[in-house]
């Protein structure tokens, strides 16, 4: 049991931190206000390998691991949670499905460009009537000769505004429950006729992230783009979400640490009643509590990541990490705004954005309530 | 083309403080970085390699912890790395340091040696030129642009108010300014690869055939730091603005009288 990062991970953390400070921080406020992700920044993320961290070098990835991926997620989310989710959806949701369930040919053809920095991925599962309960899914795929014809609509597809590749789930058997009738497909968002990507959905937080409705109208998908066994889509999606929750937990840790760092910096300089507000014991004790919670969340996240790297059962660990870290992110960002008072509430400072961004970590890739279902499900309560 | 880049691991001066009693740097808890000018030199080497092919080797003299500086250089794209580290090398001044590095460079071989202009902790700007002298190489210091054509390099050398462009036949040595290149980031894959590579560590025994122990370390150093001390901060002066000449003279006289100087 060693809680210290090894040298390679320390150096990776140093890279993520300096990149986030120098390249991401200067753009974060403007991207939030414009509700648009900077594509120049996206290509820099690709160039330095941020979109292929835990994947094998033989497919064009970085050959690093999930732990390093959480370090990346934390460092970028400290300054911009929208960058965090762009990386997370691409890495954990889209690429993990192809990496874990793709054939050798599919990995060479579809995974390689995603993880070597040429293409960006997204993931289409959620529908208007199928959120936490996937049974409401209505997107269908019907066999036509050798191909499949997709019809339906997916909401909240992150990265869809600029992504090339989407792993999308559709019912191939409507005679059974969705958990047995869903199949995964790999589609080209930009090239396949019949796919329409909506404008950005207006949101409270992570406003720079691309998040759209993707509509499929008679989209012809060749059979070699079926990912994994027929009818195993639900299992593939749930496996991807297990991976994704580690990323979201790390994102939440990053948002929390970023906000606390801002409050500490501000509190050193801000003077009231003749001294800096950080010299009041009330501030000090609150900051100590916040840092303790962030550290606990970080350790839970690392534990889940290391379990995944060791090929152990990690789903419940990831759910616990996300449940706790997302709660901490909301508490710490609320504190940071409070500690900075009127200025914390102003858009000139980043903590109001962080407070808005924190909320989504309790909702996406499984709400906190769903996390409790996953955790309690693993506890043999019945 | 074989390019060798000499780098130094230095404390990050943005975070460094001086011990008020001894006047020396407090190194405890201060992060170490690759010296800025050296990183620019490394970037220039990587760009030259991308244009004309060849290899980039990095060399660093320092304690075992300097390994991480070499890993960082590998992660930026260098091909191989040497750490010159030995108890016998400790206490070396610039001359003794240059002696050790020059000996290693002879053993490694090179067409072009690039060093940084100067290190942010010592600020001497001597080691690069001294390596050049000891290897009897033509050298150009203060390089702000660098290009290569066949056996020749072209270097734009910075002066205070002008610049020279020099054409130099290789093998030769160049000392790089930070302005030479904007260093790239490491890449994630580069870091993973860097820790799968071997950093060759050379101690005294590896170089002793060409290295006189009398020329290195504390006893081989012609200079030593006799005393170091911090500067006392002085109050900023008073700025008198928007005055006519007569008003200025009057104001200055008033101040001088007020302070009993006249």
Coordinates of C-alpha atoms in Angstrom, one line a residue:
Chain A
X1 CA 0.0 0.0 0.0
X2 CA 1.7 3.2 -1.2
X3 CA -0.2 6.4 -1.6
X4 CA 2.6 8.2 -3.4
X5 CA 2.6 8.6 -7.1
X6 CA 5.5 6.9 -8.8
X7 CA 8.0 9.1 -10.9
X8 CA 6.3 8.5 -14.2
X9 CA 2.9 9.5 -12.8
X10 CA 4.4 12.5 -11.1
X11 CA 5.9 13.7 -14.4
X12 CA 2.6 13.1 -16.1
X13 CA 0.8 15.1 -13.4
X14 CA 3.4 17.9 -14.0
X15 CA 2.6 17.9 -17.7
X16 CA -1.2 18.0 -17.1
X17 CA -0.8 20.8 -14.6
X18 CA 1.4 23.0 -16.7
X19 CA -0.7 22.4 -19.8
X20 CA -3.9 23.3 -17.8
X21 CA -2.4 26.4 -16.4
X22 CA -0.8 27.7 -19.6
X23 CA -3.2 26.5 -22.3
X24 CA -6.6 25.9 -20.7
X25 CA -6.9 28.5 -17.9
X26 CA -6.6 31.6 -20.2
X27 CA -9.6 30.3 -22.3
X28 CA -11.9 29.0 -19.6
X29 CA -13.9 32.2 -18.9
X30 CA -14.4 33.1 -22.5
X31 CA -15.4 29.6 -23.6
X32 CA -18.0 29.5 -20.8
X33 CA -19.4 32.9 -21.8
X34 CA -19.5 32.0 -25.5
X35 CA -20.8 28.5 -24.8
X36 CA -18.4 27.2 -27.4
X37 CA -15.4 24.9 -27.1
X38 CA -12.2 26.3 -28.6
X39 CA -11.2 23.8 -31.3
X40 CA -7.6 25.0 -31.3
X41 CA -7.4 23.9 -27.7
X42 CA -9.0 20.6 -28.7
X43 CA -6.3 20.0 -31.2
X44 CA -3.6 20.7 -28.7
X45 CA -5.1 18.2 -26.4
X46 CA -4.9 15.7 -29.2
X47 CA -1.3 16.6 -30.1
X48 CA 0.0 16.0 -26.6
X49 CA -1.8 12.7 -26.1
X50 CA -4.5 13.8 -23.7
X51 CA -7.1 11.8 -25.7
X52 CA -5.4 8.4 -25.6
X53 CA -3.9 8.2 -22.1
X54 CA -5.0 4.7 -20.9
X55 CA -4.8 2.9 -24.2
X56 CA -2.2 0.6 -25.6
X57 CA 0.6 2.0 -27.8
X58 CA 0.0 -0.8 -30.3
X59 CA -3.3 0.9 -31.2
X60 CA -1.8 4.4 -31.2
X61 CA -2.5 5.2 -27.5
X62 CA -0.1 6.5 -24.9
X63 CA 0.4 3.2 -23.0
X64 CA -0.3 4.9 -19.7
X65 CA -3.2 3.9 -17.4
X66 CA -6.4 4.9 -15.7
X67 CA -4.6 6.4 -12.7
X68 CA -2.8 8.8 -15.0
X69 CA -6.1 9.6 -16.7
X70 CA -7.6 10.6 -13.4
X71 CA -4.6 12.9 -12.8
X72 CA -5.3 14.5 -16.2
X73 CA -9.0 14.8 -15.4
X74 CA -8.3 16.5 -12.1
X75 CA -5.7 18.9 -13.4
X76 CA -7.7 20.2 -16.4
X77 CA -10.9 20.3 -14.4
X78 CA -9.2 22.5 -11.7
X79 CA -9.2 25.2 -14.3
X80 CA -12.0 24.2 -16.7
X81 CA -14.5 21.4 -16.1
X82 CA -15.7 21.6 -19.7
X83 CA -12.3 20.5 -20.9
X84 CA -12.6 17.6 -18.4
X85 CA -15.9 16.3 -19.8
X86 CA -14.6 16.5 -23.4
X87 CA -11.7 14.3 -22.5
X88 CA -13.8 12.0 -20.3
X89 CA -16.6 11.3 -22.7
X90 CA -14.1 10.6 -25.5
X91 CA -11.8 8.5 -23.4
X92 CA -14.1 6.6 -21.0
X93 CA -17.3 6.3 -22.9
X94 CA -16.5 6.1 -26.6
X95 CA -13.0 4.6 -26.6
X96 CA -13.5 2.2 -23.8
X97 CA -16.4 0.5 -25.6
X98 CA -14.3 -0.1 -28.7
X99 CA -11.2 -1.0 -26.7
X100 CA -13.1 -3.6 -24.6
X101 CA -15.5 -5.0 -27.1
X102 CA -14.2 -4.2 -30.6
X103 CA -12.7 -6.8 -32.9
X104 CA -9.0 -6.5 -33.9
X105 CA -10.1 -5.0 -37.2
X106 CA -12.5 -2.5 -35.4
X107 CA -9.7 -1.4 -33.1
X108 CA -7.3 -0.7 -35.9
X109 CA -10.0 1.1 -37.9
X110 CA -11.9 3.0 -35.3
X111 CA -10.0 3.0 -32.1
X112 CA -6.6 4.0 -33.5
X113 CA -7.6 7.4 -35.0
X114 CA -9.5 8.2 -31.8
X115 CA -6.5 7.6 -29.5
X116 CA -3.7 8.7 -31.7
X117 CA -5.2 12.2 -31.8
X118 CA -6.7 12.2 -35.3
X119 CA -10.4 12.0 -34.3
X120 CA -12.8 12.7 -31.4
X121 CA -15.4 10.4 -30.1
X122 CA -18.8 10.6 -28.4
X123 CA -21.4 8.3 -26.9
X124 CA -25.1 8.1 -27.6
X125 CA -27.2 6.3 -25.0
X126 CA -29.5 8.7 -23.2
X127 CA -32.9 9.5 -24.9
X128 CA -35.7 11.9 -24.0
X129 CA -37.5 9.0 -22.2
X130 CA -34.6 6.9 -21.3
X131 CA -32.3 8.4 -18.7
X132 CA -31.6 6.5 -15.5
X133 CA -34.1 3.9 -16.8
X134 CA -32.8 2.6 -20.1
X135 CA -36.1 0.7 -20.6
X136 CA -37.6 3.7 -22.3
X137 CA -35.2 3.5 -25.2
X138 CA -36.8 4.0 -28.6
X139 CA -34.0 4.3 -31.1
X140 CA -34.1 1.2 -33.3
X141 CA -31.9 -0.6 -35.8
X142 CA -33.6 -2.8 -38.4
X143 CA -31.7 -5.2 -40.5
X144 CA -31.6 -4.5 -44.3
X145 CA -29.5 -6.9 -46.2
X146 CA -26.1 -6.7 -44.8
X147 CA -26.7 -3.3 -43.2
X148 CA -28.6 -1.9 -40.3
X149 CA -31.0 1.1 -40.6
X150 CA -31.0 3.3 -37.6
X151 CA -33.9 5.5 -36.6
X152 CA -34.3 7.6 -33.4
X153 CA -32.9 10.4 -31.4
X154 CA -30.3 10.7 -28.6
X155 CA -30.2 13.6 -26.2
X156 CA -27.3 15.1 -24.2
X157 CA -24.6 13.7 -26.5
X158 CA -21.5 15.3 -25.2
X159 CA -18.8 16.3 -27.9
X160 CA -21.4 15.7 -30.7
X161 CA -20.8 19.2 -32.0
X162 CA -17.3 18.4 -33.1
X163 CA -16.9 14.6 -32.7
X164 CA -16.2 12.3 -35.7
X165 CA -17.1 8.9 -34.2
X166 CA -20.1 7.9 -32.0
X167 CA -20.8 4.7 -30.2
X168 CA -24.6 4.7 -30.3
X169 CA -27.0 2.2 -28.8
X170 CA -30.2 1.0 -30.6
X171 CA -32.8 -1.7 -30.1
X172 CA -32.3 -4.6 -32.4
X173 CA -34.9 -6.7 -30.7
X174 CA -38.1 -5.1 -29.5
X175 CA -39.6 -8.3 -28.3
X176 CA -37.4 -8.4 -25.2
X177 CA -36.6 -5.7 -22.5
X178 CA -34.1 -3.0 -23.5
X179 CA -31.5 -4.5 -21.3
X180 CA -31.5 -7.5 -23.6
X181 CA -32.5 -5.9 -26.9
X182 CA -29.9 -3.1 -27.2
X183 CA -27.0 -3.3 -29.6
X184 CA -24.0 -1.0 -29.9
X185 CA -23.0 0.5 -33.3
X186 CA -20.0 2.6 -34.3
X187 CA -21.1 5.5 -36.6
X188 CA -19.4 8.4 -38.4
X189 CA -21.3 11.5 -37.3
X190 CA -19.8 13.7 -40.0
X191 CA -20.0 11.3 -42.9
X192 CA -23.1 9.2 -42.7
X193 CA -26.2 10.5 -44.4
X194 CA -29.3 10.9 -42.2
X195 CA -27.5 12.1 -39.1
X196 CA -28.4 15.5 -37.8
X197 CA -26.6 17.2 -34.9
X198 CA -28.5 20.0 -33.1
X199 CA -27.2 23.2 -31.8
X200 CA -25.7 23.2 -28.3
X201 CA -28.3 22.5 -25.6
X202 CA -28.3 25.6 -23.3
X203 CA -27.2 24.6 -19.8
X204 CA -26.4 25.9 -16.3
X205 CA -22.8 24.7 -16.2
X206 CA -20.0 23.2 -18.2
X207 CA -21.3 25.6 -20.8
X208 CA -18.2 25.4 -23.0
X209 CA -18.7 21.7 -23.6
X210 CA -20.5 20.6 -26.7
X211 CA -23.8 18.8 -25.8
X212 CA -26.4 18.2 -28.5
X213 CA -29.3 16.2 -29.7
X214 CA -28.3 13.7 -32.4
X215 CA -31.1 12.5 -34.7
X216 CA -30.8 9.4 -36.8
X217 CA -33.1 9.2 -39.8
X218 CA -32.7 6.1 -41.9
X219 CA -29.0 6.0 -41.3
X220 CA -27.5 3.0 -43.1
X221 CA -24.8 1.3 -40.9
X222 CA -22.7 -1.5 -42.4
X223 CA -22.7 -4.8 -40.4
X224 CA -19.0 -4.5 -39.6
X225 CA -19.8 -1.5 -37.4
X226 CA -21.8 -3.6 -34.9
X227 CA -19.8 -3.4 -31.7
X228 CA -19.8 -6.5 -29.5
X229 CA -22.4 -9.2 -29.6
X230 CA -26.0 -8.5 -30.7
X231 CA -28.2 -7.7 -27.8
X232 CA -25.3 -6.9 -25.4
X233 CA -25.5 -3.2 -25.8
X234 CA -26.8 -2.6 -22.3
X235 CA -23.9 -4.5 -20.8
X236 CA -21.4 -2.6 -23.0
X237 CA -23.0 0.7 -22.0
X238 CA -23.0 -0.1 -18.3
X239 CA -19.3 -1.1 -18.5
X240 CA -18.4 2.1 -20.2
X241 CA -20.3 4.1 -17.5
X242 CA -18.4 2.3 -14.8
X243 CA -15.2 3.6 -16.5
X244 CA -16.7 7.0 -17.0
X245 CA -17.6 7.4 -13.3
X246 CA -13.9 7.3 -12.4
X247 CA -13.3 10.2 -14.8
X248 CA -16.3 12.2 -13.4
X249 CA -15.1 11.6 -9.8
X250 CA -11.7 12.9 -10.9
X251 CA -13.4 15.9 -12.6
X252 CA -15.3 16.6 -9.4
X253 CA -12.0 16.4 -7.3
X254 CA -10.5 18.9 -9.8
X255 CA -13.4 21.3 -9.6
X256 CA -13.3 21.2 -5.8
X257 CA -9.5 21.6 -5.6
X258 CA -9.6 24.4 -8.2
X259 CA -12.3 26.3 -6.3
X260 CA -10.5 25.9 -2.9
X261 CA -7.2 27.1 -4.4
X262 CA -9.0 30.2 -5.7
X263 CA -10.6 30.8 -2.2
X264 CA -7.2 30.4 -0.5
X265 CA -5.5 32.8 -2.9
X266 CA -8.2 35.3 -2.5
X267 CA -8.4 35.0 1.3
X268 CA -4.7 35.7 1.7
X269 CA -5.0 39.1 0.1
X270 CA -8.5 40.1 1.1
X271 CA -8.4 42.2 4.3
X272 CA -11.4 42.7 6.6
X273 CA -11.4 43.9 10.2
X274 CA -7.7 44.8 9.8
X275 CA -6.4 41.4 8.8
X276 CA -6.5 38.9 5.9
X277 CA -9.7 36.7 6.0
X278 CA -7.4 33.6 6.0
X279 CA -6.1 34.6 9.4
X280 CA -9.6 34.1 11.0
X281 CA -9.9 30.7 12.6
X282 CA -13.4 30.2 11.1
X283 CA -11.9 30.5 7.6
X284 CA -8.9 28.2 8.5
X285 CA -11.1 25.5 10.0
X286 CA -13.5 25.6 7.0
X287 CA -10.6 25.3 4.6
X288 CA -9.1 22.4 6.6
X289 CA -12.5 20.6 6.4
X290 CA -12.7 21.2 2.7
X291 CA -9.2 20.0 2.0
X292 CA -9.8 16.9 4.0
X293 CA -12.9 16.0 2.0
X294 CA -11.1 16.7 -1.3
X295 CA -8.2 14.4 -0.2
X296 CA -10.6 11.7 0.8
X297 CA -12.4 12.0 -2.6
X298 CA -9.1 11.9 -4.4
X299 CA -8.0 8.8 -2.6
X300 CA -11.3 7.0 -3.4
X301 CA -10.9 8.0 -7.1
X302 CA -7.3 6.7 -7.2
X303 CA -8.5 3.5 -5.6
X304 CA -11.1 2.9 -8.2
X305 CA -8.6 3.8 -11.0
X306 CA -6.0 1.4 -9.7
X307 CA -8.6 -1.4 -9.3
X308 CA -9.5 -0.9 -13.0
X309 CA -5.8 -0.9 -14.0
X310 CA -5.4 -4.2 -12.0
X311 CA -8.5 -5.7 -13.8
X312 CA -10.3 -6.1 -10.5
X313 CA -14.0 -5.4 -10.0
X314 CA -14.2 -1.6 -9.8
X315 CA -17.8 -0.7 -10.6
X316 CA -19.0 -0.1 -7.0
X317 CA -15.6 1.6 -6.2
X318 CA -16.1 4.0 -9.1
X319 CA -19.7 4.6 -8.0
X320 CA -18.6 5.4 -4.4
X321 CA -15.9 7.7 -5.7
X322 CA -18.3 9.6 -7.9
X323 CA -21.0 9.8 -5.3
X324 CA -18.7 11.2 -2.7
X325 CA -16.5 13.4 -5.0
X326 CA -19.5 15.0 -6.7
X327 CA -21.0 15.9 -3.3
X328 CA -17.7 17.3 -2.2
X329 CA -17.4 19.4 -5.4
X330 CA -20.7 21.0 -4.7
X331 CA -20.0 21.7 -1.1
X332 CA -16.5 23.1 -1.7
X333 CA -17.6 25.3 -4.6
X334 CA -20.5 26.7 -2.5
X335 CA -18.0 27.4 0.2
X336 CA -15.5 29.0 -2.2
X337 CA -18.3 31.4 -3.4
X338 CA -19.3 32.1 0.2
X339 CA -15.6 32.7 1.4
X340 CA -15.1 35.2 -1.4
X341 CA -18.3 36.9 -0.7
X342 CA -19.7 39.4 -3.3
X343 CA -16.6 38.9 -5.4
X344 CA -17.1 35.1 -5.4
X345 CA -20.5 35.7 -6.9
X346 CA -19.1 37.9 -9.7
X347 CA -18.1 36.5 -13.0
X348 CA -14.8 38.2 -12.8
X349 CA -13.7 35.4 -10.5
X350 CA -13.9 31.7 -11.6
X351 CA -15.6 30.2 -8.5
X352 CA -19.2 31.1 -9.6
X353 CA -18.5 29.1 -12.8
X354 CA -17.0 26.3 -10.8
X355 CA -20.2 26.2 -8.6
X356 CA -22.4 26.0 -11.7
X357 CA -20.1 23.3 -13.2
X358 CA -20.0 21.2 -10.0
X359 CA -23.7 20.4 -10.2
X360 CA -23.6 18.2 -13.2
X361 CA -21.2 15.8 -11.5
X362 CA -24.1 14.7 -9.4
X363 CA -26.2 14.1 -12.5
X364 CA -24.4 12.7 -15.5
X365 CA -23.1 9.3 -16.1
X366 CA -25.5 8.1 -13.4
X367 CA -27.1 10.4 -10.8
X368 CA -26.1 10.2 -7.2
X369 CA -29.3 8.2 -6.6
X370 CA -28.2 5.7 -9.3
X371 CA -24.7 5.5 -7.6
X372 CA -26.5 4.5 -4.4
X373 CA -28.3 1.8 -6.4
X374 CA -25.0 0.5 -7.8
X375 CA -23.3 0.6 -4.4
X376 CA -26.2 -1.0 -2.4
X377 CA -26.5 -3.6 -5.2
X378 CA -23.0 -4.7 -4.4
X379 CA -23.6 -5.0 -0.6
X380 CA -25.7 -8.2 -0.6
X381 CA -28.4 -6.5 1.4
X382 CA -31.2 -8.9 0.4
Chain B
X1 CA 23.5 14.6 -37.6
X2 CA 24.3 13.9 -34.0
X3 CA 23.3 16.7 -31.7
X4 CA 24.2 16.7 -28.0
X5 CA 22.3 19.1 -25.7
X6 CA 23.7 19.9 -22.3
X7 CA 21.1 20.6 -19.7
X8 CA 21.2 21.6 -16.0
X9 CA 18.6 20.9 -13.4
X10 CA 18.0 24.1 -11.4
X11 CA 15.7 25.2 -8.6
X12 CA 12.6 27.0 -10.0
X13 CA 13.6 30.6 -9.1
X14 CA 10.0 31.7 -9.3
X15 CA 9.5 29.9 -6.0
X16 CA 13.0 30.2 -4.4
X17 CA 14.0 32.2 -1.3
X18 CA 17.3 33.2 0.1
X19 CA 18.4 32.3 3.6
X20 CA 18.9 35.7 5.2
X21 CA 21.7 34.4 7.4
X22 CA 23.9 32.6 4.9
X23 CA 22.8 34.4 1.8
X24 CA 22.5 31.0 0.0
X25 CA 19.5 29.5 -1.8
X26 CA 17.0 27.6 0.3
X27 CA 16.6 24.5 -1.8
X28 CA 14.3 22.5 0.5
X29 CA 10.9 22.0 -0.9
X30 CA 11.7 24.1 -4.0
X31 CA 10.7 22.3 -7.3
X32 CA 13.5 21.6 -9.7
X33 CA 13.2 22.4 -13.4
X34 CA 15.2 22.2 -16.5
X35 CA 17.0 25.5 -16.9
X36 CA 15.1 27.8 -19.3
X37 CA 17.8 28.4 -21.8
X38 CA 18.7 24.7 -21.9
X39 CA 15.1 23.8 -22.7
X40 CA 15.1 26.3 -25.6
X41 CA 18.4 24.6 -26.8
X42 CA 16.7 21.2 -26.5
X43 CA 13.7 22.4 -28.5
X44 CA 16.1 23.8 -31.2
X45 CA 17.8 20.4 -31.4
X46 CA 14.5 18.6 -31.7
X47 CA 13.4 20.9 -34.5
X48 CA 16.7 20.5 -36.3
X49 CA 16.4 16.7 -36.1
X50 CA 12.8 17.0 -37.5
X51 CA 14.2 18.9 -40.5
X52 CA 17.5 17.1 -41.3
X53 CA 17.3 13.8 -39.4
X54 CA 19.8 12.5 -36.9
X55 CA 19.7 12.0 -33.2
X56 CA 19.4 14.2 -30.1
X57 CA 21.3 13.2 -27.0
X58 CA 20.9 15.0 -23.7
X59 CA 23.7 15.2 -21.0
X60 CA 23.3 16.5 -17.5
X61 CA 25.8 16.7 -14.7
X62 CA 24.2 16.6 -11.3
X63 CA 23.1 14.5 -8.3
X64 CA 21.0 11.3 -8.9
X65 CA 17.8 13.4 -8.6
X66 CA 18.7 15.1 -11.8
X67 CA 17.4 11.9 -13.5
X68 CA 14.0 13.5 -13.7
X69 CA 15.3 16.4 -15.8
X70 CA 16.7 13.8 -18.3
X71 CA 13.4 11.9 -18.3
X72 CA 11.6 15.2 -19.1
X73 CA 14.0 15.8 -22.0
X74 CA 13.4 12.2 -23.2
X75 CA 9.6 12.9 -22.9
X76 CA 10.0 16.0 -25.0
X77 CA 11.5 13.8 -27.7
X78 CA 15.3 13.3 -27.1
X79 CA 16.6 9.9 -28.2
X80 CA 19.0 9.1 -25.3
X81 CA 20.3 10.5 -22.1
X82 CA 23.4 10.6 -19.9
X83 CA 23.7 11.5 -16.3
X84 CA 27.1 12.5 -15.1
X85 CA 27.0 11.9 -11.4
X86 CA 29.7 11.1 -8.9
X87 CA 30.9 12.2 -5.5
X88 CA 34.2 13.3 -7.1
X89 CA 32.4 15.8 -9.3
X90 CA 30.8 17.6 -6.3
X91 CA 32.0 21.2 -5.6
X92 CA 33.1 21.7 -9.2
X93 CA 33.2 25.3 -10.4
X94 CA 32.4 26.2 -14.0
X95 CA 35.9 25.2 -15.2
X96 CA 35.9 21.8 -13.5
X97 CA 32.3 21.2 -14.6
X98 CA 33.2 22.0 -18.2
X99 CA 36.2 19.6 -17.9
X100 CA 33.9 16.8 -16.8
X101 CA 31.2 17.5 -19.4
X102 CA 33.8 17.9 -22.2
X103 CA 35.3 14.5 -21.3
X104 CA 31.9 12.9 -21.5
X105 CA 31.1 14.6 -24.8
X106 CA 34.4 13.3 -26.4
X107 CA 33.3 9.8 -25.4
X108 CA 29.7 10.3 -26.7
X109 CA 30.7 11.9 -29.9
X110 CA 28.8 14.8 -31.7
X111 CA 28.4 17.0 -34.7
X112 CA 26.8 19.8 -32.8
X113 CA 26.8 20.7 -29.1
X114 CA 24.1 23.0 -27.8
X115 CA 24.1 24.4 -24.3
X116 CA 22.0 27.0 -22.7
X117 CA 23.5 30.5 -22.4
X118 CA 23.5 30.5 -18.6
X119 CA 21.8 28.8 -15.7
X120 CA 19.3 30.7 -13.6
X121 CA 20.9 29.6 -10.3
X122 CA 24.5 30.5 -11.1
X123 CA 24.1 33.0 -13.9
X124 CA 27.8 32.6 -15.0
X125 CA 27.3 31.9 -18.7
X126 CA 30.7 30.2 -18.6
X127 CA 30.2 26.5 -18.8
X128 CA 29.0 26.4 -22.4
X129 CA 32.0 28.4 -23.7
X130 CA 34.4 26.6 -21.5
X131 CA 33.2 23.2 -22.9
X132 CA 33.8 24.7 -26.4
X133 CA 37.3 25.8 -25.4
X134 CA 38.2 22.5 -23.8
X135 CA 37.1 20.6 -26.9
X136 CA 38.8 23.2 -29.2
X137 CA 35.5 23.7 -31.0
X138 CA 34.4 26.8 -32.8
X139 CA 31.6 28.3 -30.7
X140 CA 28.8 30.8 -31.0
X141 CA 27.1 32.1 -27.9
X142 CA 23.8 33.9 -27.4
X143 CA 22.1 32.2 -30.3
X144 CA 18.6 33.5 -31.1
X145 CA 18.2 31.7 -34.4
X146 CA 19.7 28.5 -35.6
X147 CA 19.6 26.7 -38.9
X148 CA 21.7 24.1 -40.7
X149 CA 22.8 23.5 -44.2
X150 CA 25.0 20.6 -45.0
X151 CA 28.1 20.7 -42.8
X152 CA 27.4 24.3 -41.7
X153 CA 25.2 25.9 -39.2
X154 CA 23.9 29.4 -39.4
X155 CA 23.5 31.2 -36.1
X156 CA 22.0 34.6 -35.4
X157 CA 24.0 35.9 -32.4
X158 CA 22.4 38.5 -30.2
X159 CA 24.2 41.6 -29.1
X160 CA 22.8 44.5 -27.1
X161 CA 21.9 46.7 -30.0
X162 CA 22.5 44.5 -33.0
X163 CA 22.9 40.9 -34.2
X164 CA 25.4 38.9 -36.3
X165 CA 24.7 35.9 -38.5
X166 CA 27.6 33.5 -38.4
X167 CA 28.2 30.5 -40.6
X168 CA 30.2 27.8 -38.8
X169 CA 31.4 24.5 -39.9
X170 CA 30.5 21.6 -37.7
X171 CA 31.6 20.2 -35.3
X172 CA 30.9 23.2 -33.2
X173 CA 29.2 24.5 -30.1
X174 CA 26.2 26.9 -29.7
X175 CA 24.9 28.5 -26.5
X176 CA 21.2 29.1 -26.7
X177 CA 19.0 32.0 -25.5
X178 CA 15.5 31.3 -24.2
X179 CA 14.4 33.4 -27.2
X180 CA 15.8 30.7 -29.6
X181 CA 12.7 28.5 -29.3
X182 CA 9.5 28.1 -27.4
X183 CA 9.9 24.6 -25.9
X184 CA 7.2 22.1 -26.6
X185 CA 5.4 20.2 -23.8
X186 CA 6.3 16.7 -23.0
X187 CA 3.7 14.3 -24.4
X188 CA 1.9 11.7 -22.3
X189 CA 3.3 8.9 -24.5
X190 CA 6.7 10.5 -24.4
X191 CA 6.7 10.3 -20.6
X192 CA 5.7 6.6 -20.7
X193 CA 8.4 5.9 -23.2
X194 CA 10.9 8.0 -21.2
X195 CA 10.5 5.7 -18.2
X196 CA 10.9 2.6 -20.4
X197 CA 14.3 3.9 -21.6
X198 CA 17.6 3.7 -19.8
X199 CA 19.4 6.8 -18.6
X200 CA 23.1 6.0 -18.8
X201 CA 24.8 7.0 -15.6
X202 CA 28.5 7.8 -15.8
X203 CA 30.5 8.2 -12.6
X204 CA 34.1 9.0 -12.2
X205 CA 35.3 5.5 -13.1
X206 CA 33.5 5.7 -16.5
X207 CA 35.5 8.8 -17.4
X208 CA 38.7 8.4 -15.5
X209 CA 40.9 7.4 -18.4
X210 CA 40.6 10.9 -19.8
X211 CA 39.9 12.8 -16.6
X212 CA 42.6 13.9 -14.2
X213 CA 41.1 13.9 -10.7
X214 CA 43.2 17.0 -9.9
X215 CA 41.1 19.0 -12.5
X216 CA 37.7 18.3 -11.1
X217 CA 35.7 18.8 -7.9
X218 CA 36.5 21.3 -5.2
X219 CA 40.2 20.9 -5.5
X220 CA 40.2 21.2 -9.3
X221 CA 38.2 24.4 -9.2
X222 CA 40.2 27.6 -9.7
X223 CA 37.3 29.7 -8.3
X224 CA 35.2 29.2 -5.2
X225 CA 32.4 31.2 -3.7
X226 CA 34.1 33.2 -0.9
X227 CA 30.9 34.8 0.4
X228 CA 27.3 35.2 -0.7
X229 CA 24.8 37.7 0.6
X230 CA 21.4 39.1 -0.3
X231 CA 20.9 42.6 -1.4
X232 CA 19.1 45.0 0.9
X233 CA 16.0 46.4 -0.5
X234 CA 16.1 50.2 -0.8
X235 CA 13.1 52.5 -0.8
X236 CA 11.9 53.5 -4.2
X237 CA 12.7 57.1 -5.1
X238 CA 10.1 59.9 -5.4
X239 CA 8.9 60.7 -8.9
X240 CA 8.2 64.3 -9.6
X241 CA 5.9 64.5 -12.7
X242 CA 4.4 67.1 -15.0
X243 CA 6.7 70.0 -13.8
X244 CA 8.4 72.7 -15.9
X245 CA 12.1 73.0 -15.6
X246 CA 11.9 75.8 -13.1
X247 CA 9.3 74.0 -11.0
X248 CA 11.5 70.9 -11.1
X249 CA 14.5 72.7 -9.9
X250 CA 12.5 74.3 -7.1
X251 CA 11.0 71.0 -6.0
X252 CA 14.4 69.3 -6.0
X253 CA 15.9 72.1 -3.9
X254 CA 13.0 71.9 -1.5
X255 CA 13.6 68.2 -1.0
X256 CA 17.4 68.6 -0.5
X257 CA 16.8 71.4 2.1
X258 CA 14.0 69.3 3.8
X259 CA 16.5 66.5 4.2
X260 CA 19.3 68.8 5.4
X261 CA 21.5 67.8 2.5
X262 CA 22.1 71.4 1.7

